[in-house]
XYZ file of C-alpha atoms in Angstrom:
749
model
C -3.252 -3.064 24.233
C -5.932 -2.969 21.523
C -5.093 -1.111 18.391
C -7.231 1.597 16.857
C -7.951 -0.153 13.585
C -6.748 -2.626 11.049
C -4.550 -1.265 8.287
C -3.757 -4.320 6.203
C -5.674 -6.979 4.355
C -5.220 -10.673 5.059
C -2.519 -11.663 2.598
C 1.038 -10.977 1.576
C 2.367 -7.649 0.440
C 2.488 -7.029 -3.310
C 4.112 -4.082 -5.125
C 4.407 -0.900 -2.964
C 1.491 -0.429 -0.748
C -0.724 -3.086 -2.463
C -2.067 -6.170 -0.742
C -3.806 -9.299 -2.005
C -6.167 -11.755 -0.364
C -5.132 -15.368 -0.853
C -6.725 -16.978 2.220
C -9.847 -19.108 2.002
C -9.385 -19.917 -1.660
C -9.905 -16.398 -3.040
C -7.588 -15.783 -6.007
C -5.845 -12.524 -6.714
C -8.070 -10.412 -8.918
C -7.284 -8.871 -11.196
C -4.031 -10.806 -11.354
C -2.622 -8.678 -14.157
C -2.777 -5.646 -11.914
C -0.284 -7.233 -9.499
C 1.862 -9.788 -11.283
C 4.103 -8.443 -14.022
C 3.813 -4.825 -12.915
C 7.388 -4.352 -14.000
C 6.385 -4.989 -17.629
C 3.937 -2.119 -17.476
C 6.654 0.117 -16.099
C 8.940 -0.777 -18.975
C 6.282 -0.046 -21.614
C 4.946 -2.381 -24.240
C 8.281 -2.699 -26.020
C 9.426 -5.992 -24.502
C 6.034 -7.578 -25.175
C 6.400 -6.967 -28.880
C 10.059 -7.928 -29.130
C 9.433 -11.483 -27.961
C 7.272 -12.044 -31.016
C 10.431 -12.109 -33.121
C 11.447 -15.291 -31.355
C 8.549 -17.100 -33.026
C 10.276 -16.752 -36.391
C 12.764 -19.547 -37.175
C 16.373 -18.461 -36.658
C 19.604 -20.091 -37.764
C 20.353 -23.067 -35.566
C 23.705 -21.747 -34.359
C 22.020 -18.643 -32.916
C 19.458 -20.405 -30.772
C 21.697 -21.144 -27.809
C 23.321 -17.677 -27.886
C 19.965 -15.924 -28.036
C 18.690 -18.001 -25.130
C 21.750 -17.089 -23.102
C 21.326 -13.409 -23.956
C 17.665 -13.509 -22.954
C 18.579 -15.101 -19.634
C 21.179 -12.422 -18.952
C 18.647 -9.757 -19.916
C 16.063 -11.098 -17.452
C 18.702 -11.159 -14.732
C 19.488 -7.497 -15.545
C 23.137 -8.239 -16.272
C 23.134 -5.490 -18.860
C 26.783 -5.388 -19.928
C 27.024 -9.146 -20.511
C 23.616 -9.273 -22.221
C 24.549 -6.426 -24.571
C 27.762 -8.193 -25.590
C 25.941 -11.448 -26.391
C 23.149 -9.647 -28.301
C 25.791 -7.766 -30.328
C 27.500 -11.062 -31.165
C 24.189 -12.569 -32.319
C 23.530 -9.568 -34.553
C 26.919 -9.938 -36.250
C 26.540 -13.672 -36.894
C 23.311 -13.561 -38.914
C 22.749 -10.111 -40.437
C 19.298 -9.663 -41.895
C 17.637 -12.453 -39.889
C 14.414 -11.399 -38.082
C 15.785 -12.310 -34.665
C 18.866 -10.213 -35.399
C 16.870 -6.987 -35.403
C 15.234 -7.930 -32.110
C 18.712 -8.602 -30.697
C 19.900 -5.151 -31.811
C 16.930 -3.477 -30.155
C 17.428 -5.403 -26.937
C 21.082 -4.476 -27.004
C 19.912 -0.878 -27.234
C 17.774 -1.434 -24.171
C 20.809 -2.707 -22.319
C 22.611 0.532 -23.222
C 19.692 2.558 -21.889
C 19.857 0.626 -18.631
C 23.576 1.434 -18.490
C 22.781 5.158 -19.095
C 24.528 5.039 -22.464
C 21.958 7.023 -24.452
C 24.406 7.719 -27.273
C 25.185 4.035 -27.809
C 21.489 3.130 -27.619
C 20.588 5.807 -30.175
C 23.079 4.394 -32.693
C 21.609 0.906 -32.358
C 18.018 2.081 -32.752
C 18.989 4.189 -35.781
C 20.709 1.147 -37.274
C 17.375 -0.684 -37.308
C 15.195 2.237 -38.418
C 17.483 3.010 -41.384
C 17.333 -0.562 -42.663
C 14.354 -1.027 -45.006
C 14.575 -4.796 -44.613
C 13.911 -4.516 -40.865
C 10.418 -3.111 -41.469
C 9.613 -6.051 -43.759
C 11.033 -9.068 -41.919
C 10.846 -7.869 -38.304
C 8.081 -5.245 -38.037
C 7.751 -5.523 -34.256
C 11.464 -4.978 -33.703
C 11.447 -2.067 -36.165
C 8.413 -0.525 -34.461
C 10.064 -0.872 -31.068
C 13.249 0.738 -32.395
C 11.242 3.666 -33.806
C 9.502 4.122 -30.475
C 12.694 4.121 -28.440
C 14.446 6.399 -30.923
C 11.547 8.834 -30.691
C 11.825 8.852 -26.895
C 15.528 9.689 -27.134
C 14.854 12.460 -29.664
C 12.216 13.910 -27.347
C 14.815 14.044 -24.620
C 17.222 15.826 -26.999
C 14.569 18.307 -28.178
C 14.857 17.730 -31.940
C 11.369 18.302 -33.451
C 12.467 18.263 -37.115
C 14.314 14.954 -36.745
C 11.262 13.539 -34.973
C 9.011 14.645 -37.833
C 11.172 12.800 -40.369
C 11.223 9.693 -38.166
C 7.431 9.723 -37.829
C 6.922 10.181 -41.564
C 9.219 7.251 -42.373
C 7.692 5.052 -39.666
C 4.119 5.722 -40.817
C 5.051 4.915 -44.396
C 6.793 1.650 -43.485
C 4.433 0.476 -40.711
C 1.115 2.280 -41.250
C -0.977 -0.039 -39.058
C 1.518 -0.855 -36.302
C 0.499 -0.040 -32.728
C 3.913 1.496 -31.969
C 3.294 4.215 -34.582
C 0.070 5.271 -32.855
C 1.940 5.569 -29.559
C 4.694 7.599 -31.211
C 2.185 9.994 -32.796
C 0.320 10.452 -29.518
C 3.570 11.067 -27.651
C 4.569 13.648 -30.258
C 1.175 15.304 -29.877
C 1.747 15.498 -26.135
C 5.150 17.121 -26.674
C 3.732 19.712 -29.089
C 0.917 20.538 -26.693
C 3.335 20.957 -23.787
C 5.343 23.317 -26.014
C 2.213 25.434 -26.598
C 1.493 24.367 -30.176
C -2.116 23.210 -30.012
C -2.551 23.028 -33.795
C 0.423 20.727 -34.290
C -0.671 18.641 -31.327
C -4.066 18.038 -32.948
C -2.394 16.965 -36.178
C -0.322 14.293 -34.466
C -3.212 13.119 -32.311
C -5.200 12.599 -35.521
C -2.305 10.659 -37.068
C -2.546 8.195 -34.143
C -5.957 7.183 -35.511
C -7.714 4.302 -33.805
C -4.627 3.676 -31.668
C -5.156 6.927 -29.750
C -5.563 6.241 -26.033
C -8.558 7.346 -24.000
C -6.437 10.140 -22.511
C -5.432 11.293 -25.984
C -9.064 11.182 -27.124
C -10.046 13.450 -24.227
C -7.240 15.849 -25.154
C -8.464 16.026 -28.766
C -12.024 16.699 -27.642
C -10.870 19.519 -25.386
C -8.716 21.028 -28.153
C -11.475 20.947 -30.759
C -12.977 24.409 -31.274
C -16.771 24.183 -30.856
C -19.082 25.467 -33.553
C -19.441 29.207 -33.152
C -16.124 29.558 -31.359
C -15.097 29.584 -27.721
C -16.910 32.839 -26.983
C -20.342 31.229 -27.171
C -19.388 27.913 -25.585
C -18.289 28.185 -21.949
C -16.269 25.384 -20.369
C -18.718 22.802 -19.044
C -18.639 20.455 -16.079
C -18.077 17.527 -18.468
C -15.064 19.335 -19.945
C -13.617 19.803 -16.477
C -14.118 16.095 -15.786
C -12.290 15.177 -19.014
C -9.529 17.624 -18.096
C -9.164 15.971 -14.693
C -8.782 12.571 -16.375
C -6.058 13.912 -18.673
C -4.292 15.625 -15.769
C -4.295 12.444 -13.678
C -2.747 10.376 -16.497
C -0.441 13.033 -18.007
C 0.121 15.962 -15.628
C 2.246 18.011 -18.056
C -0.348 17.650 -20.820
C -3.121 18.475 -18.361
C -1.364 21.681 -17.283
C -0.871 22.714 -20.914
C -4.565 22.183 -21.598
C -5.464 24.162 -18.479
C -3.438 27.095 -19.805
C -5.324 27.018 -23.125
C -8.799 26.402 -21.726
C -8.564 28.995 -18.969
C -9.130 31.641 -21.676
C -12.619 30.348 -22.436
C -15.788 31.430 -20.718
C -16.051 29.700 -17.327
C -12.298 29.248 -17.582
C -12.204 29.023 -13.801
C -12.927 25.309 -14.227
C -9.591 24.944 -16.000
C -7.848 26.983 -13.302
C -9.359 24.784 -10.612
C -8.191 21.702 -12.538
C -4.687 23.249 -12.751
C -4.605 23.695 -8.966
C -5.688 20.098 -8.398
C -3.047 18.751 -10.787
C -0.379 20.775 -8.946
C -1.757 19.495 -5.636
C -1.505 15.890 -6.875
C 2.116 16.525 -7.869
C 2.933 17.721 -4.355
C 3.317 21.351 -5.470
C 1.092 22.595 -2.689
C 2.297 26.210 -2.564
C 1.621 26.632 -6.292
C -1.832 25.055 -5.923
C -2.697 27.406 -3.053
C -1.527 30.389 -5.130
C -3.905 29.410 -7.954
C -6.885 28.960 -5.613
C -6.207 32.215 -3.749
C -5.910 34.091 -7.040
C -9.281 32.629 -8.086
C -10.823 33.650 -4.768
C -9.548 37.245 -5.098
C -10.906 37.556 -8.639
C -14.193 35.906 -7.569
C -13.970 33.078 -10.100
C -15.882 29.864 -9.473
C -17.632 28.652 -6.297
C -16.022 30.764 -3.594
C -16.783 28.387 -0.715
C -15.214 25.354 -2.406
C -12.141 27.228 -3.655
C -11.461 29.051 -0.369
C -11.785 25.839 1.646
C -9.408 23.986 -0.708
C -6.830 26.749 -0.229
C -7.213 26.741 3.575
C -7.080 22.946 3.784
C -3.917 22.726 1.683
C -2.208 25.526 3.579
C -2.968 23.970 6.947
C -2.693 20.229 6.370
C -0.211 19.993 3.480
C 2.072 22.998 3.921
C 1.844 22.799 7.721
C 1.194 26.542 8.011
C -1.260 26.086 10.865
C -1.012 29.618 12.230
C -1.837 31.030 8.790
C -4.616 28.523 8.111
C -6.636 29.000 11.313
C -7.703 32.590 10.457
C -8.702 31.343 6.995
C -11.064 28.809 8.561
C -12.537 31.431 10.917
C -13.176 33.761 7.958
C -14.623 30.893 5.911
C -17.094 29.939 8.647
C -18.217 33.575 8.948
C -18.707 34.013 5.208
C -20.127 30.636 4.172
C -22.231 29.535 7.114
C -24.839 27.879 4.894
C -22.432 26.077 2.582
C -22.832 22.273 2.307
C -19.088 22.150 3.069
C -19.578 23.649 6.529
C -19.430 20.285 8.316
C -16.072 19.495 6.715
C -14.732 22.954 7.548
C -15.737 22.683 11.230
C -14.143 19.241 11.514
C -10.908 20.450 9.914
C -10.795 23.584 12.063
C -11.028 21.458 15.216
C -8.214 19.269 13.905
C -5.992 22.283 13.237
C -6.612 23.588 16.748
C -5.423 20.253 18.112
C -2.363 20.284 15.833
C -1.549 23.836 16.971
C -1.403 22.739 20.620
C -4.567 24.585 21.661
C -6.007 21.457 23.241
C -8.751 23.177 25.247
C -10.200 24.850 22.139
C -9.829 21.622 20.154
C -11.780 19.658 22.783
C -14.541 22.272 22.781
C -14.767 22.330 18.975
C -14.773 18.539 18.594
C -17.491 18.204 21.262
C -19.577 20.854 19.485
C -19.006 19.135 16.133
C -20.160 15.754 17.478
C -23.298 17.325 18.949
C -24.108 19.057 15.657
C -23.318 16.131 13.339
C -23.873 12.865 15.258
C -24.063 10.815 12.040
C -21.615 12.692 9.809
C -18.868 11.073 7.691
C -16.079 12.301 9.985
C -17.621 11.190 13.299
C -15.358 8.167 13.861
C -12.133 10.079 13.335
C -13.478 13.069 15.289
C -14.139 10.876 18.320
C -10.665 9.374 18.220
C -9.003 12.767 17.850
C -11.170 14.133 20.658
C -9.884 11.422 22.983
C -6.306 12.265 22.049
C -6.977 15.977 22.559
C -8.463 15.312 25.992
C -5.444 13.200 26.935
C -3.095 15.904 25.676
C -4.980 18.534 27.643
C -4.792 16.428 30.807
C -1.071 15.832 30.324
C -0.476 19.523 29.689
C -2.245 20.509 32.886
C -0.369 17.870 34.873
C 2.933 19.029 33.397
C 2.189 22.588 34.479
C 1.372 21.385 37.989
C 4.561 19.323 38.088
C 6.617 22.232 36.850
C 5.214 24.402 39.642
C 5.721 21.707 42.276
C 9.227 20.891 41.034
C 10.464 24.270 42.165
C 10.410 23.017 45.767
C 10.542 19.217 45.287
C 13.394 17.634 43.258
C 11.505 14.309 43.021
C 8.774 15.996 40.993
C 11.450 17.075 38.541
C 12.698 13.479 38.351
C 9.146 12.330 37.588
C 8.752 14.881 34.785
C 12.128 13.866 33.331
C 11.321 10.151 33.551
C 7.961 10.552 31.805
C 9.548 12.643 29.097
C 12.190 9.953 28.513
C 9.489 7.245 28.392
C 7.711 9.239 25.687
C 10.986 9.313 23.755
C 11.539 5.556 24.177
C 14.578 6.043 26.449
C 13.500 3.433 28.984
C 16.895 2.743 30.595
C 17.433 6.463 31.253
C 13.856 6.876 32.531
C 14.360 3.934 34.882
C 17.230 5.743 36.592
C 15.153 8.872 37.152
C 12.063 7.027 38.426
C 14.108 4.698 40.651
C 14.678 7.696 42.947
C 11.088 7.132 44.148
C 12.040 3.745 45.603
C 10.844 3.556 49.231
C 9.057 6.937 48.933
C 5.481 5.624 49.154
C 4.519 8.634 51.263
C 5.189 10.957 48.329
C 1.893 12.016 46.641
C 3.322 11.185 43.184
C 4.783 7.806 44.146
C 2.011 5.702 42.510
C 2.382 7.562 39.241
C 6.169 7.238 39.288
C 6.107 3.541 40.181
C 3.623 2.827 37.398
C 6.138 4.423 35.009
C 8.901 2.342 36.597
C 6.916 -0.788 35.681
C 6.449 0.497 32.115
C 10.224 0.845 31.802
C 10.828 -2.668 33.134
C 8.312 -4.103 30.663
C 9.828 -2.336 27.675
C 13.303 -3.440 28.728
C 12.171 -7.072 28.484
C 11.504 -7.648 32.197
C 7.733 -8.216 32.457
C 8.032 -10.055 35.800
C 9.633 -7.007 37.420
C 6.932 -4.825 35.854
C 4.239 -6.972 37.483
C 6.049 -6.729 40.856
C 6.135 -2.919 40.623
C 2.441 -2.658 39.770
C 1.529 -5.077 42.577
C 3.281 -2.698 45.000
C 1.131 0.177 43.714
C -2.061 -1.856 44.100
C -1.174 -2.925 47.664
C -0.574 0.720 48.538
C -3.879 1.684 46.881
C -5.710 -0.879 49.009
C -4.486 0.973 52.114
C -4.587 4.543 50.772
C -7.282 5.192 48.178
C -5.617 8.394 46.969
C -2.711 6.417 45.461
C -2.312 7.550 41.862
C -2.434 5.314 38.745
C -3.927 2.240 40.417
C -6.374 1.834 37.519
C -3.538 1.991 34.987
C -1.644 -0.697 36.929
C -4.633 -3.062 36.904
C -5.037 -2.705 33.164
C -1.276 -2.985 32.511
C -1.113 -6.270 34.442
C -3.635 -7.795 32.065
C -1.681 -6.536 29.045
C 1.529 -8.120 30.312
C -0.150 -11.466 30.989
C -1.729 -11.499 27.527
C 0.872 -9.821 25.332
C 4.193 -10.712 26.955
C 3.713 -13.832 29.038
C 0.940 -15.420 26.925
C -1.113 -16.461 29.954
C -4.669 -15.603 28.818
C -6.331 -17.072 31.934
C -4.357 -14.725 34.223
C -4.893 -11.866 31.784
C -8.659 -12.423 31.907
C -8.599 -12.321 35.727
C -6.645 -9.060 35.648
C -9.040 -7.470 33.148
C -12.038 -8.542 35.255
C -10.438 -6.890 38.294
C -9.843 -3.729 36.239
C -13.486 -3.744 35.094
C -14.775 -4.281 38.646
C -12.753 -1.306 39.916
C -14.478 1.122 37.537
C -16.980 3.581 39.055
C -20.549 2.299 39.277
C -22.229 2.299 35.878
C -19.014 3.143 34.007
C -17.587 1.050 31.187
C -14.223 1.093 29.426
C -14.370 -0.074 25.773
C -10.671 -0.892 25.740
C -11.011 -3.203 28.736
C -14.030 -4.872 27.107
C -12.035 -5.499 23.941
C -9.154 -6.941 25.968
C -11.576 -9.269 27.766
C -12.857 -10.434 24.379
C -9.336 -11.103 23.135
C -8.432 -13.040 26.290
C -11.600 -15.146 25.938
C -10.728 -15.859 22.311
C -7.189 -16.886 23.282
C -8.695 -19.283 25.843
C -10.868 -20.870 23.169
C -14.099 -19.432 24.629
C -15.194 -18.401 21.170
C -18.923 -17.864 21.740
C -18.321 -15.333 24.544
C -15.662 -13.517 22.534
C -17.856 -13.396 19.443
C -20.669 -11.708 21.400
C -18.303 -8.917 22.487
C -16.818 -8.391 19.020
C -20.212 -8.432 17.286
C -21.425 -5.738 19.675
C -18.407 -3.576 18.845
C -18.895 -4.291 15.119
C -22.484 -3.027 15.242
C -21.567 0.106 17.165
C -18.656 1.013 14.877
C -20.109 -0.116 11.546
C -19.815 3.412 10.158
C -16.036 3.487 10.591
C -14.457 1.351 7.828
C -11.096 1.005 9.576
C -12.548 -0.168 12.877
C -15.103 -2.340 11.090
C -12.263 -4.154 9.348
C -10.495 -4.577 12.688
C -13.563 -6.314 14.146
C -14.025 -8.357 10.984
C -10.527 -9.774 11.481
C -11.268 -10.846 15.045
C -14.680 -12.269 14.065
C -13.018 -14.244 11.272
C -10.691 -15.752 13.866
C -13.749 -16.693 15.935
C -15.110 -18.548 12.908
C -11.884 -20.488 12.285
C -12.117 -24.256 12.819
C -10.912 -25.510 16.177
C -7.622 -27.420 16.325
C -7.509 -31.083 17.289
C -7.314 -31.620 21.084
C -3.751 -31.592 22.397
C -2.483 -34.786 24.023
C 0.663 -33.870 25.974
C 1.358 -30.947 28.324
C 3.810 -29.552 25.780
C 1.208 -29.672 23.024
C -1.385 -28.010 25.265
C 1.002 -25.197 26.129
C 1.970 -24.778 22.474
C -1.709 -24.645 21.492
C -2.353 -21.913 24.072
C 0.608 -19.927 22.803
C -0.619 -20.346 19.235
C -4.091 -19.047 20.100
C -2.615 -16.037 21.879
C -0.362 -15.322 18.896
C -3.353 -15.646 16.533
C -5.169 -12.962 18.520
C -2.160 -10.658 18.245
C -1.948 -11.436 14.514
C -5.621 -10.553 13.994
C -5.094 -7.307 15.928
C -1.936 -6.608 13.851
C 0.438 -6.550 16.828
C 3.129 -8.044 14.624
C 6.051 -7.998 17.088
C 4.017 -9.688 19.842
C 2.593 -12.273 17.436
C 5.994 -13.148 15.988
C 7.629 -13.623 19.393
C 4.835 -15.866 20.688
C 4.646 -17.929 17.475
C 8.368 -18.568 17.895
C 7.856 -19.664 21.517
C 5.034 -21.993 20.475
C 7.209 -23.615 17.813
C 9.957 -24.235 20.374
C 7.583 -25.782 22.902
C 6.254 -28.312 20.354
C 8.911 -28.516 17.605
C 7.017 -31.126 15.554
C 3.419 -31.097 14.335
C 0.724 -28.840 12.970
C 1.271 -26.134 15.566
C 4.873 -25.619 14.466
C 3.865 -25.644 10.800
C 1.169 -23.063 11.425
C 3.540 -20.878 13.436
C 6.188 -20.934 10.694
C 3.604 -19.944 8.095
C 2.249 -17.102 10.222
C 5.740 -15.794 11.000
C 6.472 -15.738 7.277
C 3.277 -13.772 6.674
C 4.321 -11.292 9.358
C 7.651 -10.802 7.551
C 5.733 -10.166 4.332
C 3.508 -7.605 6.062
C 6.616 -5.866 7.425
C 8.126 -5.718 3.910
C 10.805 -8.317 4.627
C 10.215 -10.662 1.654
C 13.562 -12.465 1.771
C 13.076 -13.441 5.406
C 9.528 -14.529 4.583
C 10.809 -16.781 1.788
C 13.296 -18.454 4.138
C 10.402 -19.475 6.371
C 8.176 -20.434 3.435
C 10.935 -22.663 2.037
C 10.723 -24.852 5.141
C 7.539 -26.224 3.575
C 9.650 -27.624 0.729
C 11.821 -29.592 3.151
C 10.866 -30.229 6.778
C 7.130 -29.378 6.398
C 6.633 -30.901 2.952
C 3.680 -33.013 4.156
C 1.950 -30.128 5.910
C -1.707 -29.490 5.121
C -0.703 -25.853 4.485
C 2.175 -26.616 2.127
C 0.330 -25.617 -1.055
C -0.997 -22.431 0.592
C 2.534 -21.502 1.583
C 4.003 -22.177 -1.851
C 1.322 -20.006 -3.425
C 2.127 -17.139 -1.072
C 5.832 -17.568 -1.804
C 5.216 -17.423 -5.544
C 3.169 -14.234 -5.234
C 5.879 -12.722 -3.047
C 8.511 -13.436 -5.719
C 6.404 -12.148 -8.598
C 5.404 -9.050 -6.612
C 7.825 -7.163 -4.358
C 10.878 -9.222 -5.337
C 10.166 -8.670 -9.055
C 11.385 -12.196 -9.832
C 8.797 -13.824 -12.081
C 10.982 -16.831 -12.876
C 11.387 -17.716 -9.220
C 7.675 -17.206 -8.663
C 6.857 -19.520 -11.565
C 8.927 -22.284 -9.937
C 6.705 -22.170 -6.844
C 3.549 -22.283 -8.982
C 4.860 -25.259 -10.997
C 5.750 -27.056 -7.789
C 2.140 -26.696 -6.564
C 0.792 -28.074 -9.853
C 3.233 -31.008 -9.771
C 3.033 -31.886 -6.076
C -0.558 -30.928 -5.228
C -2.483 -31.267 -8.532
C -5.805 -31.819 -6.790
C -5.292 -29.361 -3.947
C -7.406 -26.259 -3.455
C -4.509 -24.011 -4.528
C -3.721 -25.765 -7.831
C -6.230 -23.671 -9.790
C -4.787 -20.389 -8.523
C -1.235 -21.602 -9.226
C -2.203 -22.542 -12.797
C -3.843 -19.139 -13.242
C -0.796 -17.241 -11.986
C 1.575 -19.323 -14.095
C -0.444 -18.575 -17.232
C -0.566 -14.905 -16.268
C 3.196 -14.722 -15.862
C 3.673 -16.152 -19.357
C 1.137 -13.613 -20.638
C 2.965 -10.707 -19.017
C 6.389 -11.979 -20.064
C 5.138 -12.104 -23.692
C 6.024 -15.790 -24.067
C 3.111 -16.219 -26.431
C 3.377 -19.927 -27.284
C 3.775 -20.843 -23.631
C 0.985 -18.426 -22.663
C -1.413 -19.952 -25.182
C -0.571 -23.484 -24.056
C -1.078 -22.647 -20.382
C -4.304 -20.708 -20.943
C -5.840 -23.525 -22.978
C -4.670 -26.152 -20.481
C -6.189 -24.091 -17.676
C -9.565 -23.903 -19.451
C -9.472 -27.623 -20.129
C -8.823 -28.470 -16.497
C -11.068 -25.762 -14.980
C -13.915 -25.216 -17.460
C -16.088 -23.452 -14.849
C -13.458 -20.932 -13.766
C -14.695 -17.330 -13.343
C -11.763 -16.324 -15.586
C -13.085 -18.344 -18.527
C -14.756 -15.383 -20.225
C -11.683 -13.174 -19.835
C -9.450 -15.887 -21.300
C -11.712 -16.529 -24.291
C -12.618 -12.925 -25.129
C -9.498 -11.007 -24.122
C -6.363 -12.988 -23.522
C -6.412 -15.736 -26.153
C -7.391 -13.366 -29.013
C -4.649 -10.960 -27.911
C -2.121 -13.806 -27.782
C -3.117 -14.907 -31.288
C -2.688 -11.366 -32.580
C 0.740 -11.047 -30.972
C 2.190 -14.261 -32.292
C 4.230 -13.941 -35.491
C 3.321 -16.542 -38.093
C 6.370 -17.518 -40.222
C 6.019 -16.717 -43.909
C 5.974 -19.576 -46.391
C 9.249 -20.067 -48.130
């Protein structure tokens, strides 16, 4: 059956909820946002530490350091720490030694040994030579030591550390980060004056968030009494709160004392809301509403919305919406309030009121921003209302008819997914065609058979209902049986010609002048699966025009239209190839509609029918993409790796290897494995249409892994090979200058 809307973008899943589009030659952009996300999470420390490796080290340490680095990347913390410690003992005073000590400290942190890590970081920060010969390692040690001291709550020790660090490394970026972090801690502790001092010590290295904090802390000329909090101040406060919630809340506490301090209180509530502290956010908004601070309509609606939709207190929220609509009838937020009130009525189980309110809303706001979702929820509310009324009728009838009770039980079990149990209850209607509820029960019987993997028996059951309906027009659920037959032929049996016939019969049985959009969509999908692209495109384009205002549905139609525009496959020669091609087209339709389980099963069938050739290669690639969509990256890689062995000559081999590399660098967090796939593309398919993207990703991985010499080499090689790349400006103005600044140039002896 057609889905409501597309929820994923064409491409493989990247870190947690992110997707990337690789198809049709579009590279990931911005790549740095996806690949190497783990380096951002770990801070900038590891980027700076690798610079120490550019300084010559004693020859006997090279192999040990390489081994330690490999263990570190593999997160084998105990073994890595032991090797780093051994390196530090062998060549005391060497630049790489200090980097080894710091990395050993990182291993301790990963092992939750804060005490051991603190000793190692202190060992570096107390050595004057470290600041001279290995400034990056010393800066990293200062930064990690400061983080540990923050955790221990030792402000005086932190002050001494900052003073020593600033004296030894006055221009180092790590010192600016330390000063800003100290300013944050002082502000969270309520010491605004001290916070300003440390923010100022950060100098030009102060982040944009820190700069906003300083601006908000600065007392305006004439004092706070003559300068109320402005809209721009509230915007800056929101930026700080989004980046640093604790700092934002501290600023809200200070700024709420100014004139128009309600802006700070509103910002406090929104920060709490973003943190998931909904009850606290509601308390702030309700306190503001009682004291008549700020725009009452906006604040009261925020409180009602959070209470109803976030805290789930629907019974308490509904009176709030009724009061809001009485008090603020002319507010520009009225449309939103009416839409949300109708939704709460539906969630409360008052389906009749919800239907009435949604219908009134759609009449009042036919072109509003919530129209698409309102229509869908209205349909669900109508269905719920119908089911509720039928359940009440069944409950009344069941008092004198045990079969009615069996029907109610069976339908309840179907709703719960207990198809085997439901089958037993509904089977009691066998041979009871004279019963007024037989058609409804036997339709449910077919649903159970289908979901138990017996589509043929489902078709037999629905045929019985339709034969009965031909004799007795009052037979229930005949329309549902006609539609369900088409779904089985298309989705389970992959026979689009028979599915199309069934959908045409279902359309013809509709009352005169009536149309069913779901049946029309199914007809379009069956036509597309049959290769009748022009007819399918006409249907989908019509839907796309009608639902252009709904971004989710628009994307759904865009996916099906893109499939219409795909190039046709070469004509099949043998019966097996023709059947496999049909199965592939059906699976492609399911893939475009995001029916992943149906698509996967039919791709597998197609590959078995024609085990050699482009159809099998395509099916393996699509099944791997389905695994990636379903967050099963290891299973996806198993399928992708077939293109390194049995499908090595496939026209999609380079596409597949690129997807595999992105999968490794993204959700699997394995940049080294990802780099192997990218190098394989460059070596095996140097002139393919994926070589440029592979080169780009490989250079980006080196950039994010702070392998500066390798990063510079790859970036320059990329520009030499692809001088017209859209990334040329970024490489020349951002990346290469940053790489040059990061590299450590050995001092002359």
